[in-house]
């Protein structure tokens, strides 16, 4: 999959052209020429285009700033600053962009499914596998659409311009049902992850289809079905998956396609790259500026190595030395004061984020109000690619689903069913903490006395710290209906501010979340102007 050629992508993008721009601009003169659908290679090119449209790196990272994990401090990248402040309206570009992106990909999928049978000399088994890959990608698009917007137009064919101008929103439940059935159909055909040749690593597998269906079921609160889906993956019968030995190493380029990866976005050094770390990394290691910073709230969620939260009695937490004896995943994810930044040559560089502490006073402070540096005193480390080229151009794959999430889904579902046991705990939370580097019995052992409510809090926090900066937190707090609690008020940074305000923790950004409106995004105004049959969500 890493061997996708840029020429092929450019070819099919030219063929798709403006046809993928908007739901209502589907042209009548694209992909109708029988001369195109003549070879397997041409069909593969269209399939690869669907892969490239499936998701993007900006959404992957900046969606974290929609949650309480991060803050977009400069500009309005993907609209997250506007949304976090509660100032959005149906004209916001992010809403229109999200709508366009998903329906563009759906168009590619529908065009493929309507035309691939014209390639008469294609191997029959390959054709069915490619159809299943496309059906997965289309299901993923609808999953994203209904998660954000609720009711959305559902169609399974390449619609005309006139149809696009009159189509109505389908009930969310109908779209959910479609997604689940499509993933079942794909599961029946797709190969195991162990069955792909090396050149096809990264393609969608049977395990990926089961995992995405399980995530969709999780978002619906269908706990017993979640358990069933997780057990299908944990049994080993539907692919070979396990926790990778190193949490830090999981996100490094030398370990791509490791045992934990179920689905990832494919990037290719020098051909298909992203450069987000040019604005995410510390200034002193060559970044341009910082517009995306982890929050103090995320930092505070990491446990002490004894398994206790920082505000629990006996935790040993020292507010004046806050990064000592913490969950090792903190250091693998977030850059803090006196952080030892590992450089590509194997040496380390100390990052001084506290103002006035850098021995080299000629350097720009890593935290200074109103400067180009971090607005919270924290930077991102997870997904830093030490092999990246100029301006942090990286070809490192971004993981969309990994086995750790399967274990967390399983733990959550079993607890919600009242079926949490020491065995379930050991297979899930203990396994994750052991891999992270915890050794204390109080961190690793099952505590039945916590009860269902206490375990719910523990499992939810474990999701937060294990999956931090992987784009999932916003969906968790929305499905738990806790967004109005955690997204109202100030998002904070490190304790570098005036002691009289919030005990010295930086007031980085004031958030607003209205539960009467914000759990569903508005249907984009531009779309409703083009198609009056598209109704609007409540409050918009």
Short mmCIF file of C-alpha atoms in Angstrom, two decimals, residues 46-492:
data_model
loop_
_atom_site.label_atom_id
_atom_site.label_comp_id
_atom_site.label_asym_id
_atom_site.label_seq_id
_atom_site.Cartn_x
_atom_site.Cartn_y
_atom_site.Cartn_z
CA UNK A 46 -9.96 4.51 -8.45
CA UNK A 47 -9.89 2.29 -5.35
CA UNK A 48 -6.69 3.96 -4.22
CA UNK A 49 -8.34 7.34 -4.65
CA UNK A 50 -11.12 6.24 -2.30
CA UNK A 51 -8.45 5.25 0.21
CA UNK A 52 -6.87 8.71 -0.08
CA UNK A 53 -10.27 10.36 0.49
CA UNK A 54 -11.20 8.19 3.47
CA UNK A 55 -9.90 10.60 6.13
CA UNK A 56 -7.24 13.29 6.48
CA UNK A 57 -4.44 14.23 8.83
CA UNK A 58 -5.87 17.63 9.78
CA UNK A 59 -9.10 16.11 11.07
CA UNK A 60 -7.09 13.41 12.82
CA UNK A 61 -5.09 15.91 14.87
CA UNK A 62 -7.28 19.00 15.14
CA UNK A 63 -10.35 17.02 16.24
CA UNK A 64 -8.53 16.71 19.57
CA UNK A 65 -8.89 20.49 19.96
CA UNK A 66 -12.66 20.04 19.74
CA UNK A 67 -12.31 18.16 23.02
CA UNK A 68 -10.81 19.00 26.40
CA UNK A 69 -7.49 17.42 25.40
CA UNK A 70 -6.05 20.25 23.29
CA UNK A 71 -6.37 23.88 22.27
CA UNK A 72 -6.07 25.38 18.79
CA UNK A 73 -4.50 28.71 19.73
CA UNK A 74 -3.78 30.38 16.39
CA UNK A 75 -6.06 30.63 13.42
CA UNK A 76 -9.15 28.48 13.10
CA UNK A 77 -7.77 25.21 11.80
CA UNK A 78 -10.65 23.05 10.56
CA UNK A 79 -13.01 25.37 12.43
CA UNK A 80 -12.12 23.92 15.82
CA UNK A 81 -11.42 27.25 17.54
CA UNK A 82 -14.84 28.58 16.53
CA UNK A 83 -16.59 25.38 17.60
CA UNK A 84 -14.74 25.21 20.92
CA UNK A 85 -15.78 28.78 21.69
CA UNK A 86 -19.40 28.00 20.85
CA UNK A 87 -19.47 30.62 18.08
CA UNK A 88 -20.30 28.31 15.20
CA UNK A 89 -23.24 28.69 12.86
CA UNK A 90 -24.35 26.72 9.77
CA UNK A 91 -22.08 28.79 7.50
CA UNK A 92 -18.86 27.59 9.19
CA UNK A 93 -16.46 26.20 6.62
CA UNK A 94 -15.71 23.10 8.69
CA UNK A 95 -19.31 21.93 8.47
CA UNK A 96 -19.41 22.38 4.72
CA UNK A 97 -15.97 20.84 4.34
CA UNK A 98 -16.86 17.80 6.41
CA UNK A 99 -20.04 17.31 4.39
CA UNK A 100 -18.24 17.73 1.05
CA UNK A 101 -15.32 15.47 1.96
CA UNK A 102 -17.47 12.55 3.00
CA UNK A 103 -19.86 12.81 0.08
CA UNK A 104 -16.95 13.19 -2.35
CA UNK A 105 -15.57 9.89 -1.13
CA UNK A 106 -19.04 8.30 -1.24
CA UNK A 107 -19.29 9.39 -4.88
CA UNK A 108 -15.97 7.72 -5.67
CA UNK A 109 -17.20 4.53 -3.99
CA UNK A 110 -20.53 4.53 -5.82
CA UNK A 111 -18.86 5.17 -9.17
CA UNK A 112 -16.48 2.29 -8.54
CA UNK A 113 -19.23 -0.15 -7.60
CA UNK A 114 -21.32 0.79 -10.65
CA UNK A 115 -18.45 0.38 -13.11
CA UNK A 116 -15.95 -2.19 -11.87
CA UNK A 117 -17.88 -5.08 -13.42
CA UNK A 118 -17.09 -3.58 -16.83
CA UNK A 119 -13.51 -4.75 -16.37
CA UNK A 120 -14.27 -8.19 -17.76
CA UNK A 121 -10.72 -9.54 -17.57
CA UNK A 122 -10.33 -8.96 -13.82
CA UNK A 123 -9.78 -11.89 -11.48
CA UNK A 124 -13.17 -12.62 -9.87
CA UNK A 125 -11.82 -13.00 -6.33
CA UNK A 126 -9.88 -9.74 -6.61
CA UNK A 127 -12.97 -7.95 -7.89
CA UNK A 128 -15.02 -9.07 -4.89
CA UNK A 129 -12.27 -8.09 -2.47
CA UNK A 130 -11.98 -4.64 -4.02
CA UNK A 131 -15.75 -4.19 -3.84
CA UNK A 132 -15.61 -5.05 -0.16
CA UNK A 133 -12.83 -2.55 0.44
CA UNK A 134 -14.93 0.13 -1.23
CA UNK A 135 -18.03 -0.84 0.75
CA UNK A 136 -16.01 -0.48 3.95
CA UNK A 137 -14.79 2.96 2.92
CA UNK A 138 -18.31 4.06 2.03
CA UNK A 139 -19.61 2.77 5.36
CA UNK A 140 -16.86 4.69 7.15
CA UNK A 141 -18.02 7.90 5.43
CA UNK A 142 -21.63 7.42 6.47
CA UNK A 143 -20.51 6.56 10.00
CA UNK A 144 -18.69 9.89 10.22
CA UNK A 145 -21.63 11.77 8.71
CA UNK A 146 -24.34 10.49 11.03
CA UNK A 147 -22.05 10.79 14.06
CA UNK A 148 -21.69 14.53 13.44
CA UNK A 149 -24.96 15.46 11.73
CA UNK A 150 -27.55 12.84 12.74
CA UNK A 151 -29.99 12.36 9.83
CA UNK A 152 -28.14 12.58 6.48
CA UNK A 153 -28.96 11.70 2.86
CA UNK A 154 -28.36 8.01 2.23
CA UNK A 155 -27.92 6.70 -1.30
CA UNK A 156 -26.13 3.70 -2.79
CA UNK A 157 -25.73 4.85 -6.39
CA UNK A 158 -24.10 7.77 -8.18
CA UNK A 159 -26.93 10.30 -8.13
CA UNK A 160 -27.64 12.93 -10.77
CA UNK A 161 -27.54 16.69 -10.31
CA UNK A 162 -31.31 16.86 -10.19
CA UNK A 163 -31.48 14.09 -7.60
CA UNK A 164 -28.84 15.84 -5.51
CA UNK A 165 -30.96 19.00 -5.47
CA UNK A 166 -34.06 17.21 -4.19
CA UNK A 167 -32.81 14.40 -1.96
CA UNK A 168 -33.94 14.41 1.67
CA UNK A 169 -32.21 13.40 4.89
CA UNK A 170 -32.61 9.76 5.87
CA UNK A 171 -33.34 8.92 9.51
CA UNK A 172 -30.16 8.34 11.49
CA UNK A 173 -31.32 4.86 12.53
CA UNK A 174 -31.64 3.89 8.87
CA UNK A 175 -28.11 5.08 8.12
CA UNK A 176 -26.76 3.22 11.15
CA UNK A 177 -28.48 0.05 9.96
CA UNK A 178 -26.99 0.51 6.49
CA UNK A 179 -23.48 0.94 7.89
CA UNK A 180 -23.74 -2.17 10.05
CA UNK A 181 -25.05 -4.29 7.15
CA UNK A 182 -22.38 -3.01 4.78
CA UNK A 183 -19.66 -3.89 7.27
CA UNK A 184 -21.14 -7.36 7.72
CA UNK A 185 -21.07 -7.85 3.95
CA UNK A 186 -17.48 -6.63 3.76
CA UNK A 187 -16.44 -8.87 6.66
CA UNK A 188 -17.66 -11.95 4.80
CA UNK A 189 -15.30 -11.29 1.87
CA UNK A 190 -12.28 -9.38 3.13
CA UNK A 191 -9.08 -11.34 3.90
CA UNK A 192 -7.38 -11.63 7.27
CA UNK A 193 -4.54 -9.24 7.98
CA UNK A 194 -2.13 -12.18 7.71
CA UNK A 195 -3.33 -13.03 4.19
CA UNK A 196 -2.15 -9.88 2.43
CA UNK A 197 1.17 -9.81 0.60
CA UNK A 198 3.77 -7.32 1.79
CA UNK A 199 2.95 -4.92 -1.05
CA UNK A 200 -0.69 -4.80 0.10
CA UNK A 201 -0.03 -4.14 3.78
CA UNK A 202 -2.33 -1.38 4.93
CA UNK A 203 -5.34 -2.48 2.90
CA UNK A 204 -8.64 -2.99 4.65
CA UNK A 205 -9.04 -6.39 6.30
CA UNK A 206 -11.72 -8.56 7.85
CA UNK A 207 -10.52 -7.42 11.26
CA UNK A 208 -10.87 -3.76 10.29
CA UNK A 209 -14.48 -4.30 9.22
CA UNK A 210 -15.30 -6.03 12.52
CA UNK A 211 -13.52 -3.32 14.50
CA UNK A 212 -15.31 -0.45 12.75
CA UNK A 213 -18.66 -2.17 13.23
CA UNK A 214 -17.83 -2.62 16.91
CA UNK A 215 -16.97 1.06 17.23
CA UNK A 216 -20.29 1.97 15.60
CA UNK A 217 -22.08 -0.32 18.06
CA UNK A 218 -20.17 1.27 20.94
CA UNK A 219 -21.43 4.69 19.92
CA UNK A 220 -24.98 3.26 19.96
CA UNK A 221 -24.52 1.79 23.45
CA UNK A 222 -25.31 -1.74 22.23
CA UNK A 223 -23.14 -3.32 24.86
CA UNK A 224 -23.71 -7.02 24.23
CA UNK A 225 -23.05 -6.53 20.52
CA UNK A 226 -19.86 -4.67 21.41
CA UNK A 227 -18.74 -7.63 23.52
CA UNK A 228 -19.44 -9.99 20.61
CA UNK A 229 -17.45 -7.85 18.17
CA UNK A 230 -14.49 -7.51 20.52
CA UNK A 231 -14.41 -11.22 21.23
CA UNK A 232 -14.31 -11.92 17.49
CA UNK A 233 -11.06 -9.97 17.38
CA UNK A 234 -9.65 -11.11 20.72
CA UNK A 235 -10.09 -14.77 19.79
CA UNK A 236 -7.60 -14.58 16.93
CA UNK A 237 -10.04 -16.17 14.49
CA UNK A 238 -10.46 -12.98 12.45
CA UNK A 239 -6.88 -11.82 12.26
CA UNK A 240 -3.72 -11.79 14.32
CA UNK A 241 -3.73 -8.77 16.65
CA UNK A 242 -1.97 -8.04 19.93
CA UNK A 243 -0.56 -5.12 21.90
CA UNK A 244 2.76 -3.97 20.50
CA UNK A 245 5.52 -4.31 23.08
CA UNK A 246 6.31 -0.58 23.34
CA UNK A 247 3.74 2.21 23.69
CA UNK A 248 6.24 4.81 22.50
CA UNK A 249 7.43 2.57 19.67
CA UNK A 250 3.89 2.01 18.44
CA UNK A 251 3.96 5.48 16.85
CA UNK A 252 7.41 5.35 15.24
CA UNK A 253 8.00 4.75 11.50
CA UNK A 254 10.18 1.67 11.97
CA UNK A 255 7.23 -0.11 13.56
CA UNK A 256 4.52 0.55 10.99
CA UNK A 257 2.14 -2.36 10.34
CA UNK A 258 2.88 -3.80 13.77
CA UNK A 259 0.62 -6.31 15.51
CA UNK A 260 -1.56 -3.63 17.11
CA UNK A 261 -2.58 -1.80 13.94
CA UNK A 262 -6.02 -2.71 12.62
CA UNK A 263 -6.58 0.26 10.28
CA UNK A 264 -4.37 3.21 9.44
CA UNK A 265 -4.10 6.07 6.95
CA UNK A 266 -1.33 5.43 4.47
CA UNK A 267 1.37 7.99 3.88
CA UNK A 268 4.45 7.69 1.69
CA UNK A 269 7.69 9.59 2.35
CA UNK A 270 8.21 12.28 -0.32
CA UNK A 271 4.99 11.31 -2.16
CA UNK A 272 2.09 11.62 0.27
CA UNK A 273 3.07 13.38 3.47
CA UNK A 274 1.79 15.74 6.17
CA UNK A 275 3.63 18.47 8.06
CA UNK A 276 1.46 19.18 11.11
CA UNK A 277 4.42 18.96 13.46
CA UNK A 278 5.84 22.11 11.89
CA UNK A 279 3.20 23.81 14.08
CA UNK A 280 3.02 21.22 16.87
CA UNK A 281 6.63 20.61 17.96
CA UNK A 282 8.69 22.82 20.30
CA UNK A 283 10.10 25.95 18.69
CA UNK A 284 13.60 25.03 19.85
CA UNK A 285 13.67 21.86 17.75
CA UNK A 286 12.86 23.70 14.53
CA UNK A 287 9.10 24.23 14.50
CA UNK A 288 7.64 27.35 12.92
CA UNK A 289 5.10 28.29 15.59
CA UNK A 290 2.59 26.53 17.77
CA UNK A 291 -1.13 26.46 17.07
CA UNK A 292 -2.05 23.21 18.79
CA UNK A 293 -1.25 22.58 22.45
CA UNK A 294 -2.25 19.89 24.95
CA UNK A 295 -4.22 21.14 27.96
CA UNK A 296 -3.51 20.91 31.66
CA UNK A 297 -6.74 18.94 31.97
CA UNK A 298 -5.26 16.20 29.80
CA UNK A 299 -1.96 16.26 31.70
CA UNK A 300 -3.85 15.96 35.00
CA UNK A 301 -5.69 12.85 33.76
CA UNK A 302 -2.50 10.76 33.74
CA UNK A 303 -2.22 8.62 36.87
CA UNK A 304 0.70 8.33 39.22
CA UNK A 305 2.76 5.17 38.81
CA UNK A 306 1.04 3.72 41.88
CA UNK A 307 -2.25 3.82 39.97
CA UNK A 308 -3.79 6.69 41.92
CA UNK A 309 -5.12 9.89 40.41
CA UNK A 310 -3.17 13.01 41.31
CA UNK A 311 -5.98 14.25 43.58
CA UNK A 312 -6.32 10.99 45.51
CA UNK A 313 -4.97 10.65 49.03
CA UNK A 314 -1.67 8.81 49.09
CA UNK A 315 -0.91 9.43 45.40
CA UNK A 316 2.37 11.17 46.18
CA UNK A 317 1.69 13.92 43.65
CA UNK A 318 3.82 17.04 44.06
CA UNK A 319 2.32 20.09 42.37
CA UNK A 320 5.76 21.71 42.28
CA UNK A 321 7.31 18.66 40.61
CA UNK A 322 4.31 17.43 38.66
CA UNK A 323 5.82 15.17 36.01
CA UNK A 324 7.66 12.75 38.31
CA UNK A 325 6.29 9.26 38.91
CA UNK A 326 3.53 9.64 36.35
CA UNK A 327 2.01 7.22 33.87
CA UNK A 328 4.79 6.65 31.29
CA UNK A 329 2.31 7.36 28.49
CA UNK A 330 2.46 11.03 29.51
CA UNK A 331 6.08 11.27 28.40
CA UNK A 332 5.33 9.38 25.19
CA UNK A 333 2.55 11.83 24.34
CA UNK A 334 3.20 15.32 25.73
CA UNK A 335 6.22 17.62 25.98
CA UNK A 336 6.47 19.43 29.33
CA UNK A 337 9.03 21.51 31.22
CA UNK A 338 12.49 19.88 31.31
CA UNK A 339 11.34 17.27 28.79
CA UNK A 340 14.14 15.24 27.24
CA UNK A 341 13.39 15.48 23.52
CA UNK A 342 14.93 12.58 21.65
CA UNK A 343 16.66 13.75 18.49
CA UNK A 344 17.17 11.67 15.31
CA UNK A 345 20.88 11.19 16.11
CA UNK A 346 20.02 9.48 19.41
CA UNK A 347 20.96 12.41 21.62
CA UNK A 348 18.46 14.42 23.67
CA UNK A 349 17.65 18.09 24.01
CA UNK A 350 16.14 19.61 27.15
CA UNK A 351 12.95 21.55 26.42
CA UNK A 352 12.45 24.47 28.80
CA UNK A 353 8.81 25.49 28.76
CA UNK A 354 8.82 27.47 32.01
CA UNK A 355 9.60 31.15 31.27
CA UNK A 356 13.05 32.31 32.24
CA UNK A 357 14.57 28.86 32.75
CA UNK A 358 16.33 28.31 29.41
CA UNK A 359 20.08 28.90 29.92
CA UNK A 360 20.23 30.24 26.36
CA UNK A 361 18.28 33.49 26.82
CA UNK A 362 18.58 34.28 23.11
CA UNK A 363 16.03 31.57 22.31
CA UNK A 364 12.29 32.18 22.01
CA UNK A 365 10.55 31.05 25.19
CA UNK A 366 8.57 27.84 24.73
CA UNK A 367 5.80 29.59 26.65
CA UNK A 368 5.24 33.32 26.51
CA UNK A 369 1.80 34.96 26.31
CA UNK A 370 1.07 36.25 22.83
CA UNK A 371 4.19 34.72 21.28
CA UNK A 372 4.57 32.06 18.59
CA UNK A 373 5.17 29.35 21.21
CA UNK A 374 2.74 27.09 23.04
CA UNK A 375 -0.29 28.74 24.60
CA UNK A 376 -0.41 26.14 27.38
CA UNK A 377 3.25 25.41 28.04
CA UNK A 378 2.85 21.93 26.50
CA UNK A 379 3.66 20.46 23.09
CA UNK A 380 2.79 17.24 21.29
CA UNK A 381 5.27 14.37 21.08
CA UNK A 382 3.14 11.40 19.98
CA UNK A 383 3.46 10.86 16.22
CA UNK A 384 6.62 12.94 15.94
CA UNK A 385 8.56 11.31 13.12
CA UNK A 386 12.33 11.47 13.73
CA UNK A 387 12.90 10.59 10.08
CA UNK A 388 10.78 13.47 8.78
CA UNK A 389 12.14 15.72 6.05
CA UNK A 390 12.35 19.51 5.90
CA UNK A 391 9.57 21.34 7.73
CA UNK A 392 8.62 18.10 9.48
CA UNK A 393 7.24 16.51 6.30
CA UNK A 394 6.34 13.00 7.43
CA UNK A 395 5.25 9.82 5.72
CA UNK A 396 4.37 8.09 9.01
CA UNK A 397 1.02 6.30 8.89
CA UNK A 398 -1.71 7.56 11.24
CA UNK A 399 -3.56 4.79 13.06
CA UNK A 400 -7.37 4.98 12.92
CA UNK A 401 -8.14 1.78 14.83
CA UNK A 402 -5.77 -0.26 16.98
CA UNK A 403 -6.09 -3.31 19.18
CA UNK A 404 -5.81 -1.27 22.40
CA UNK A 405 -9.14 0.33 21.49
CA UNK A 406 -10.69 -3.13 21.11
CA UNK A 407 -9.60 -3.95 24.66
CA UNK A 408 -10.97 -0.66 25.96
CA UNK A 409 -14.29 -1.16 24.17
CA UNK A 410 -14.49 -4.63 25.66
CA UNK A 411 -13.78 -3.39 29.20
CA UNK A 412 -16.36 -0.61 28.89
CA UNK A 413 -19.06 -2.90 27.51
CA UNK A 414 -18.49 -5.61 30.11
CA UNK A 415 -18.66 -3.05 32.90
CA UNK A 416 -21.85 -1.49 31.53
CA UNK A 417 -23.39 -4.98 31.45
CA UNK A 418 -22.34 -5.54 35.07
CA UNK A 419 -19.95 -8.27 33.95
CA UNK A 420 -16.58 -6.81 34.90
CA UNK A 421 -14.42 -9.46 36.58
CA UNK A 422 -10.77 -9.84 37.45
CA UNK A 423 -10.32 -11.89 34.27
CA UNK A 424 -11.81 -9.16 32.08
CA UNK A 425 -9.73 -6.55 33.90
CA UNK A 426 -6.52 -8.54 33.43
CA UNK A 427 -7.18 -9.01 29.71
CA UNK A 428 -7.84 -5.30 29.19
CA UNK A 429 -6.86 -2.58 31.68
CA UNK A 430 -4.05 -4.54 33.34
CA UNK A 431 -2.66 -5.52 29.93
CA UNK A 432 -2.65 -1.90 28.77
CA UNK A 433 -1.04 -0.61 31.95
CA UNK A 434 1.58 -3.36 31.95
CA UNK A 435 2.52 -2.48 28.38
CA UNK A 436 2.70 1.19 29.36
CA UNK A 437 5.22 0.40 32.10
CA UNK A 438 3.20 0.26 35.33
CA UNK A 439 4.56 -2.22 37.87
CA UNK A 440 2.76 -1.31 41.11
CA UNK A 441 0.14 -3.79 42.31
CA UNK A 442 -2.26 -0.94 43.09
CA UNK A 443 -2.10 0.09 39.44
CA UNK A 444 -2.37 -3.39 38.00
CA UNK A 445 -4.69 -5.35 40.27
CA UNK A 446 -8.46 -5.47 39.91
CA UNK A 447 -10.37 -3.59 42.61
CA UNK A 448 -13.90 -4.97 42.83
CA UNK A 449 -14.66 -2.55 45.67
CA UNK A 450 -14.68 0.31 43.15
CA UNK A 451 -18.10 -0.84 41.98
CA UNK A 452 -19.62 -0.27 38.56
CA UNK A 453 -19.60 3.53 38.83
CA UNK A 454 -16.02 3.66 40.06
CA UNK A 455 -14.88 1.27 37.35
CA UNK A 456 -16.73 3.33 34.76
CA UNK A 457 -14.65 6.37 35.72
CA UNK A 458 -11.46 4.32 35.68
CA UNK A 459 -12.15 2.82 32.25
CA UNK A 460 -13.14 6.16 30.74
CA UNK A 461 -9.96 7.77 32.04
CA UNK A 462 -7.94 4.86 30.70
CA UNK A 463 -9.44 5.51 27.26
CA UNK A 464 -8.41 9.13 27.55
CA UNK A 465 -4.78 8.53 28.41
CA UNK A 466 -4.23 5.48 26.20
CA UNK A 467 -5.80 7.08 23.11
CA UNK A 468 -4.84 10.72 23.71
CA UNK A 469 -4.16 12.75 20.56
CA UNK A 470 -5.63 10.07 18.30
CA UNK A 471 -8.80 11.98 17.49
CA UNK A 472 -11.28 9.93 19.53
CA UNK A 473 -11.83 11.97 22.70
CA UNK A 474 -14.46 14.27 21.16
CA UNK A 475 -16.59 11.29 20.14
CA UNK A 476 -16.29 9.72 23.59
CA UNK A 477 -17.44 12.78 25.50
CA UNK A 478 -20.30 13.24 23.05
CA UNK A 479 -21.57 9.67 23.38
CA UNK A 480 -21.17 9.78 27.18
CA UNK A 481 -23.07 13.08 27.20
CA UNK A 482 -20.34 14.66 29.34
CA UNK A 483 -19.37 17.31 26.79
CA UNK A 484 -21.44 20.01 28.49
CA UNK A 485 -19.48 19.35 31.68
CA UNK A 486 -15.93 19.20 30.33
CA UNK A 487 -16.32 21.73 27.49
CA UNK A 488 -17.75 24.62 29.48
CA UNK A 489 -15.33 26.96 31.23
CA UNK A 490 -11.60 27.49 30.92
CA UNK A 491 -9.14 25.14 29.29
CA UNK A 492 -5.88 25.54 31.20
#
